[in-house]
Amino acid sequence: MSPLLIFLIALCFVLVLTARLRVHPFISLIAGSVLVGFLAGEIDATLDTITAGMSSIFSQYAIVVTSGSIIGVILHKTGATALIAEDITKLFKRPILAIGLLGFVFAVPMMCLILAFIIFLPVAKDLSDKHGFPKGLTEVALALATMASFSLLYPSPGIYAFVNEMGTETTVPRVLLIGATIATIVFLVGYLYASRYYHFSPHDDCCENMVKQESETKILTYRTASYIPIMVPIILILFRLLTNIPLVELIGHESIALFSGAVLAMALPTRNFPSADIRAWVEKGIRRSGLVLLDICGGGALGATLAMAGVGEALGNALLESSMPALLIPFLIAAAVQTVQGSRMVTLFIASALVIPIMPELGLPVEIVLFSMASGTFLISHFNDPYFWILADFAEMETPEVLKTYTVGGAVMGIVSLLVTGMIYFVFY
């Protein structure tokens, strides 16, 4: 069977199970993975591919997701997130824009947009509780903001690798300037899209206009205990980027840095809360993270089986053989790869390998090729994207809502990114 047909059948199958029949995402994704293996005629390799895809995702995200979940539960129960939300409200005139800016600024330094989302999600939730924002608005605004910077700003891993590969054909200041211009516009588009979806006017994103609600969580902690579990992982990750010391390489790794934040989150409240309460909060965080990990591991399984079926290669070849405008080719190749395998960082690496050999035929400047590809990584993010299920589970959103906010919102941002890239090309080159 044609790989493209397999891809369409698998997507429709998973969509019907999750959105229509309300089957749990993990069951739907594994069932979809088995179906892909059967349709591809790879019966013997299907199970090994599914387990390999799951183990790859688990090894990458298990400590990050579990530690982040523990931090989130403890900070919420102690009232720390309410305190941080209160501080953000006092500091910024537009709290929703502010929570988006936190994700936008920290996604690249953390080298992981999911990590930035997990760290600031508890604050986003408390902003919603404090000011009566529509449920899901702050979470979606935060998620889209992290996508904007991580996909477009140097030195995000995919951007950094491409610039290194090109060597003297481009310069870091030029890539940084163009990327920052595009990313800023795309970030604002994401903010406006989230506001429009939830029927929330950006003019109401102002302290004076907000309908305040009394928070059920009392603030029973102090600022040091509130900020340290969040700031220490950020500092460790940033410090790692500035040194080559083996010990710092270890403690500054995303998993160990966030694990350190979880340990601090457990230790700091002991002066105000009994150890039995803290143990109960830790157990709640671990249970919640287990559900999230199952879903994202299922996404890894689907992505691995789609790759086994040759879907990515088929999509890429179809685009390369077309007679479409050169500017669209890197964009659509990246979009095709992203649609198949789910990880934006991996998408840019794969798309670069496909596009670099044909760059002479494209006849485009290096920076335009790069940001055309980077624009393509925004779409189409769906069931095989770990971020999709992390947003769904941590923000307690149904699959159709995630598709309409995260998937469609990302697609809108990607198209805007391509349009801005094209404008820069036609005006300055």
Coordinates of C-alpha atoms in Angstrom, one line a residue:
M1 CA 0.0 0.0 0.0
S2 CA 1.2 3.5 -0.7
P3 CA 2.9 5.2 2.3
L4 CA 0.8 8.3 1.8
L5 CA -2.4 6.3 1.9
I6 CA -1.2 4.5 5.0
F7 CA -0.5 7.9 6.6
L8 CA -4.0 9.2 5.9
I9 CA -5.7 6.0 7.1
A10 CA -3.7 6.1 10.3
L11 CA -4.5 9.7 11.1
C12 CA -8.2 9.2 10.4
F13 CA -8.2 6.0 12.6
V14 CA -6.6 7.7 15.6
L15 CA -8.8 10.8 15.2
V16 CA -12.0 8.8 15.2
L17 CA -10.9 6.8 18.3
T18 CA -9.7 9.8 20.3
A19 CA -12.1 12.5 19.3
R20 CA -15.2 10.7 18.3
L21 CA -15.2 7.5 20.4
R22 CA -13.3 9.0 23.4
V23 CA -10.9 6.1 23.6
H24 CA -7.9 6.9 25.8
P25 CA -5.1 8.4 23.7
F26 CA -2.6 5.6 24.7
I27 CA -4.9 2.9 23.4
S28 CA -5.7 4.8 20.3
L29 CA -2.0 5.5 19.5
I30 CA -0.8 2.0 20.0
A31 CA -3.8 0.7 18.0
G32 CA -2.9 3.1 15.2
S33 CA 0.8 2.0 15.3
V34 CA -0.3 -1.6 14.9
L35 CA -2.5 -0.7 12.0
V36 CA 0.4 1.2 10.3
G37 CA 2.6 -1.9 10.7
F38 CA 0.0 -4.2 9.3
L39 CA -0.8 -1.9 6.3
A40 CA 2.9 -1.5 5.6
G41 CA 3.4 -5.3 5.5
E42 CA 6.0 -5.1 8.2
I43 CA 4.3 -7.6 10.6
D44 CA 7.5 -9.0 12.1
A45 CA 9.1 -5.5 12.7
T46 CA 6.0 -3.8 14.1
L47 CA 6.3 -4.7 17.8
D48 CA 10.0 -3.9 17.9
T49 CA 9.4 -0.6 16.2
I50 CA 6.6 0.3 18.6
T51 CA 8.7 -0.5 21.7
A52 CA 11.7 1.3 20.2
G53 CA 9.6 4.4 19.6
M54 CA 8.2 4.3 23.1
S55 CA 11.5 3.7 24.8
S56 CA 13.1 6.6 22.9
I57 CA 10.5 9.0 24.1
F58 CA 10.5 7.6 27.7
S59 CA 14.3 7.9 28.0
Q60 CA 14.1 11.5 26.8
Y61 CA 11.2 12.8 28.9
A62 CA 10.6 10.5 31.9
I63 CA 12.7 12.5 34.4
V64 CA 11.7 15.9 32.9
V65 CA 8.0 15.2 33.0
T66 CA 8.0 13.5 36.4
S67 CA 10.1 16.2 38.0
G68 CA 8.1 18.9 36.5
S69 CA 4.9 17.4 37.6
I70 CA 6.2 17.1 41.2
I71 CA 7.3 20.7 41.2
G72 CA 3.9 21.8 39.8
V73 CA 1.9 20.0 42.4
I74 CA 4.0 21.1 45.4
L75 CA 4.1 24.8 44.3
H76 CA 0.4 24.8 43.7
K77 CA -0.4 23.1 47.1
T78 CA 1.8 25.4 49.0
G79 CA 0.4 28.5 47.3
A80 CA 3.7 29.3 45.6
T81 CA 2.2 29.6 42.2
A82 CA -0.4 31.9 43.5
L83 CA 2.4 34.1 44.9
I84 CA 4.3 34.1 41.6
A85 CA 1.0 34.9 39.7
E86 CA 0.4 37.8 42.0
D87 CA 4.0 39.1 41.4
I88 CA 3.5 38.8 37.6
T89 CA 0.2 40.7 37.9
K90 CA 1.9 43.5 39.8
L91 CA 5.0 43.7 37.5
F92 CA 3.2 43.5 34.1
K93 CA 0.1 45.3 32.8
R94 CA -0.8 42.3 30.6
P95 CA -0.5 39.0 32.5
I96 CA -1.4 36.7 29.6
L97 CA 1.2 38.4 27.4
A98 CA 3.6 38.1 30.3
I99 CA 3.2 34.4 30.7
G100 CA 3.8 34.0 27.0
L101 CA 6.9 36.1 27.2
L102 CA 8.3 33.8 29.9
G103 CA 7.9 30.8 27.6
F104 CA 9.2 32.7 24.6
V105 CA 12.4 34.0 26.5
F106 CA 13.3 30.7 28.3
A107 CA 12.5 28.0 25.7
V108 CA 15.8 28.5 23.8
P109 CA 18.1 28.8 26.8
M110 CA 16.6 25.7 28.3
M111 CA 17.1 23.9 24.9
C112 CA 13.6 22.4 25.3
L113 CA 10.3 24.1 24.6
I114 CA 8.4 21.3 26.6
L115 CA 10.6 22.0 29.6
A116 CA 9.8 25.7 29.5
F117 CA 6.1 24.9 29.3
I118 CA 6.2 22.4 32.2
I119 CA 8.1 24.9 34.4
F120 CA 5.8 27.8 33.9
L121 CA 2.5 25.9 33.5
P122 CA 1.6 26.1 37.2
V123 CA 2.0 29.9 37.1
A124 CA -0.2 30.0 34.0
K125 CA -2.9 28.0 35.8
D126 CA -2.8 30.2 38.8
L127 CA -3.2 33.3 36.6
S128 CA -6.3 31.8 35.2
D129 CA -7.7 31.0 38.7
K130 CA -6.8 34.4 40.1
H131 CA -8.3 36.5 37.3
G132 CA -11.0 34.3 35.9
F133 CA -9.5 33.9 32.4
P134 CA -11.2 31.4 30.1
K135 CA -10.0 27.8 30.9
G136 CA -7.1 26.9 28.6
L137 CA -6.2 30.4 27.5
T138 CA -3.0 30.9 29.5
E139 CA -1.8 27.3 28.8
V140 CA -2.3 27.7 25.1
A141 CA -0.7 31.1 25.0
L142 CA 2.3 29.7 26.9
A143 CA 2.6 26.7 24.6
L144 CA 2.4 28.7 21.4
A145 CA 4.9 31.2 22.7
T146 CA 7.5 28.5 23.4
M147 CA 7.0 27.2 19.8
A148 CA 7.7 30.6 18.4
S149 CA 11.2 31.1 19.9
F150 CA 12.4 27.5 19.9
S151 CA 11.6 27.0 16.2
L152 CA 13.1 30.2 15.0
L153 CA 15.8 31.6 17.3
Y154 CA 19.5 30.9 17.3
P155 CA 21.0 28.9 19.1
S156 CA 18.0 26.6 19.2
P157 CA 19.6 23.1 18.3
G158 CA 18.2 22.8 14.8
I159 CA 19.0 26.4 13.9
Y160 CA 22.5 26.1 15.4
A161 CA 23.3 22.8 13.6
F162 CA 22.2 24.3 10.2
V163 CA 24.3 27.4 10.7
N164 CA 27.4 25.3 11.6
E165 CA 26.8 23.1 8.6
M166 CA 26.7 26.1 6.3
G167 CA 30.0 27.5 7.7
T168 CA 31.0 30.8 6.1
E169 CA 28.0 30.9 3.8
T170 CA 26.1 32.7 6.5
T171 CA 26.8 34.6 9.7
V172 CA 25.4 34.2 13.2
P173 CA 24.3 37.9 13.6
R174 CA 22.4 37.8 10.3
V175 CA 20.6 34.6 11.3
L176 CA 19.9 35.9 14.8
L177 CA 18.5 39.2 13.5
I178 CA 16.3 37.6 10.9
G179 CA 15.1 34.9 13.3
A180 CA 14.4 37.4 16.1
T181 CA 12.3 39.5 13.7
I182 CA 10.3 36.5 12.4
A183 CA 9.9 35.0 15.9
T184 CA 8.6 38.2 17.5
I185 CA 5.9 38.5 14.8
V186 CA 5.0 34.9 15.1
F187 CA 4.8 35.1 18.9
L188 CA 2.3 37.9 18.7
V189 CA 0.3 36.0 16.1
G190 CA 0.2 33.0 18.5
Y191 CA -0.9 35.3 21.4
L192 CA -3.7 36.8 19.2
Y193 CA -4.8 33.4 18.0
A194 CA -5.1 32.0 21.5
S195 CA -7.1 35.1 22.6
R196 CA -9.4 34.9 19.6
Y197 CA -10.1 31.2 20.0
Y198 CA -11.2 31.7 23.6
H199 CA -13.2 34.9 22.7
F200 CA -10.9 37.0 24.8
S201 CA -10.0 40.5 23.7
P202 CA -6.3 41.5 24.1
H203 CA -7.7 44.8 25.3
D204 CA -9.0 42.9 28.4
D205 CA -5.6 41.5 29.1
C206 CA -5.1 44.3 31.6
C207 CA -5.0 44.4 35.4
E208 CA -7.6 47.1 35.6
N209 CA -10.1 45.3 33.3
M210 CA -9.9 41.8 34.8
V211 CA -12.6 40.2 36.9
K212 CA -10.8 39.1 40.0
Q213 CA -11.8 35.9 41.8
E214 CA -10.8 34.8 45.2
S215 CA -8.3 32.0 45.0
E216 CA -9.0 28.9 46.9
T217 CA -5.3 28.3 47.6
K218 CA -4.0 30.3 50.5
I219 CA -0.4 31.6 50.2
L220 CA 1.3 29.7 53.0
T221 CA 4.8 29.9 51.8
Y222 CA 7.5 32.6 51.2
R223 CA 9.1 33.9 48.0
T224 CA 12.4 32.0 48.4
A225 CA 10.6 28.6 48.4
S226 CA 8.3 29.8 45.6
Y227 CA 11.0 30.8 43.1
I228 CA 14.0 28.5 43.9
P229 CA 12.5 25.3 42.4
I230 CA 11.9 27.2 39.2
M231 CA 15.0 29.3 39.0
V232 CA 17.6 26.7 40.0
P233 CA 17.0 24.4 37.0
I234 CA 17.1 27.5 34.7
I235 CA 20.4 28.6 36.2
L236 CA 21.9 25.2 36.0
I237 CA 20.9 24.8 32.3
L238 CA 22.3 28.2 31.4
F239 CA 25.5 27.6 33.3
R240 CA 26.0 24.3 31.4
L241 CA 25.9 26.2 28.1
L242 CA 28.7 28.5 29.2
T243 CA 31.2 25.9 30.5
N244 CA 32.8 22.6 29.5
I245 CA 33.2 21.2 33.1
P246 CA 32.1 17.5 33.2
L247 CA 30.3 18.0 36.6
V248 CA 28.4 21.0 35.3
E249 CA 27.6 19.1 32.1
L250 CA 25.9 16.5 34.3
I251 CA 24.0 18.7 36.8
G252 CA 23.1 21.2 34.0
H253 CA 21.5 18.5 31.8
E254 CA 17.8 19.2 31.5
S255 CA 16.8 16.0 33.3
I256 CA 19.1 16.4 36.3
A257 CA 18.5 20.2 36.5
L258 CA 14.7 19.7 36.7
F259 CA 15.2 16.8 39.1
S260 CA 17.2 19.1 41.3
G261 CA 14.3 21.5 41.2
A262 CA 11.9 18.7 42.3
V263 CA 14.2 17.9 45.3
L264 CA 14.3 21.5 46.3
A265 CA 10.5 21.8 45.9
M266 CA 10.2 18.8 48.3
A267 CA 12.7 20.1 50.8
L268 CA 11.9 23.8 51.1
P269 CA 8.3 23.6 52.4
T270 CA 9.2 21.3 55.3
R271 CA 9.3 24.2 57.8
N272 CA 5.6 25.0 57.1
F273 CA 4.1 21.7 56.1
P274 CA 4.1 18.2 57.6
S275 CA 6.2 15.5 55.8
A276 CA 3.0 13.4 55.3
D277 CA 1.5 16.2 53.1
I278 CA 4.6 16.6 51.1
R279 CA 4.8 12.8 50.4
A280 CA 1.2 12.8 49.3
W281 CA 1.9 15.7 46.9
V282 CA 4.9 13.9 45.5
E283 CA 2.9 10.8 44.9
K284 CA 0.2 12.8 43.2
G285 CA 2.7 14.4 40.9
I286 CA 4.2 11.0 40.0
R287 CA 0.8 9.5 39.3
R288 CA -0.1 12.4 37.0
S289 CA 3.2 12.2 35.2
G290 CA 2.7 8.5 34.5
L291 CA -0.5 9.3 32.5
V292 CA 1.3 12.0 30.5
L293 CA 4.3 9.6 29.8
L294 CA 2.0 6.9 28.5
D295 CA 0.4 9.3 26.1
I296 CA 3.7 10.8 24.7
C297 CA 5.2 7.3 24.5
G298 CA 2.2 6.3 22.4
G299 CA 3.0 9.2 20.1
G300 CA 6.6 8.0 19.9
A301 CA 5.3 4.6 18.8
L302 CA 3.1 6.1 16.1
G303 CA 5.9 8.2 14.8
A304 CA 8.3 5.3 14.7
T305 CA 5.9 3.0 12.7
L306 CA 5.1 5.8 10.3
A307 CA 8.8 6.2 9.6
M308 CA 9.2 2.4 9.2
A309 CA 6.4 2.6 6.6
G310 CA 8.4 5.1 4.6
V311 CA 5.9 7.9 4.9
G312 CA 8.5 10.7 5.5
E313 CA 10.6 9.6 2.5
A314 CA 7.5 9.4 0.3
L315 CA 6.3 12.9 1.2
G316 CA 9.8 14.3 0.8
N317 CA 10.2 12.8 -2.7
A318 CA 6.8 13.9 -3.9
L319 CA 7.7 17.5 -2.9
L320 CA 11.2 17.4 -4.4
E321 CA 9.8 16.2 -7.8
S322 CA 7.2 18.9 -8.0
S323 CA 7.4 22.1 -9.9
M324 CA 6.4 24.5 -7.1
P325 CA 8.2 27.8 -6.2
A326 CA 11.6 27.3 -4.7
L327 CA 10.6 29.1 -1.5
L328 CA 7.9 26.6 -0.7
I329 CA 10.0 23.5 -1.2
P330 CA 12.0 23.7 2.1
F331 CA 8.9 24.7 3.9
L332 CA 6.8 21.8 2.7
I333 CA 9.6 19.2 3.2
A334 CA 9.9 20.3 6.8
A335 CA 6.1 20.2 7.2
A336 CA 6.0 16.7 5.7
V337 CA 8.7 15.4 8.1
Q338 CA 7.0 17.2 11.1
T339 CA 3.7 15.7 10.2
V340 CA 5.2 12.2 10.2
Q341 CA 7.5 12.1 13.2
G342 CA 6.4 14.8 15.6
S343 CA 9.6 16.4 17.1
R344 CA 10.4 19.9 15.8
M345 CA 14.1 19.5 16.6
V346 CA 14.4 16.2 14.8
T347 CA 12.3 17.6 11.9
L348 CA 14.8 20.4 11.3
F349 CA 17.8 18.0 11.3
I350 CA 16.0 15.6 8.8
A351 CA 14.8 18.4 6.6
S352 CA 18.3 20.0 6.5
A353 CA 19.7 16.7 5.4
L354 CA 17.1 16.5 2.6
V355 CA 17.4 20.2 1.5
I356 CA 21.1 21.0 1.7
P357 CA 22.0 18.8 -1.3
I358 CA 19.5 20.6 -3.5
M359 CA 20.2 24.1 -2.4
P360 CA 22.1 25.0 -5.6
E361 CA 19.0 24.1 -7.6
L362 CA 16.8 26.1 -5.3
G363 CA 18.9 29.3 -5.8
L364 CA 17.8 30.8 -2.5
P365 CA 20.0 32.6 0.1
V366 CA 21.0 30.3 3.0
E367 CA 19.0 32.3 5.6
I368 CA 15.9 32.1 3.5
V369 CA 16.2 28.3 3.1
L370 CA 16.8 28.0 6.8
F371 CA 13.7 30.0 7.9
S372 CA 11.5 28.4 5.2
M373 CA 12.3 25.1 6.7
A374 CA 11.9 26.4 10.3
S375 CA 8.5 27.7 9.3
G376 CA 7.5 24.2 8.2
T377 CA 8.3 22.7 11.6
F378 CA 5.2 24.5 13.0
L379 CA 2.9 22.2 11.0
I380 CA 1.3 19.8 11.2
S381 CA 1.7 18.8 14.9
H382 CA -0.8 16.2 16.0
F383 CA -1.0 12.8 17.7
N384 CA 2.6 11.7 17.3
D385 CA 3.9 15.0 18.8
P386 CA 4.8 14.6 22.5
Y387 CA 4.0 18.3 23.1
F388 CA 0.4 17.6 21.9
W389 CA -0.3 15.2 24.7
I390 CA 1.6 17.1 27.3
L391 CA -0.6 20.1 26.7
A392 CA -3.7 17.9 26.6
D393 CA -2.9 16.1 29.9
F394 CA -1.3 18.9 32.0
A395 CA -3.8 21.5 30.8
E396 CA -6.7 19.0 31.1
M397 CA -7.9 19.6 27.6
E398 CA -9.9 17.3 25.3
T399 CA -8.4 16.1 22.0
P400 CA -10.6 18.3 19.8
E401 CA -9.7 21.4 21.8
V402 CA -5.9 20.7 21.5
L403 CA -6.4 20.2 17.7
K404 CA -8.1 23.5 17.4
T405 CA -5.7 25.4 19.6
Y406 CA -2.3 23.8 19.4
T407 CA -2.4 22.2 15.9
V408 CA -4.3 24.9 14.1
G409 CA -2.6 27.7 16.0
G410 CA 0.8 26.2 15.1
A411 CA -0.2 26.0 11.5
V412 CA -1.3 29.6 11.4
M413 CA 2.0 30.6 13.0
G414 CA 4.0 28.6 10.5
I415 CA 2.2 30.1 7.5
V416 CA 2.8 33.6 8.9
S417 CA 6.4 32.7 9.5
L418 CA 6.7 31.7 5.9
L419 CA 5.1 34.9 4.7
V420 CA 7.4 37.0 6.7
T421 CA 10.4 35.0 5.4
G422 CA 9.2 35.6 1.9
M423 CA 8.8 39.3 2.5
I424 CA 12.3 39.5 3.9
Y425 CA 13.6 37.7 0.8
F426 CA 11.8 39.9 -1.7
V427 CA 12.7 43.2 0.1
F428 CA 16.3 42.6 1.2
Y429 CA 17.7 40.1 -1.3

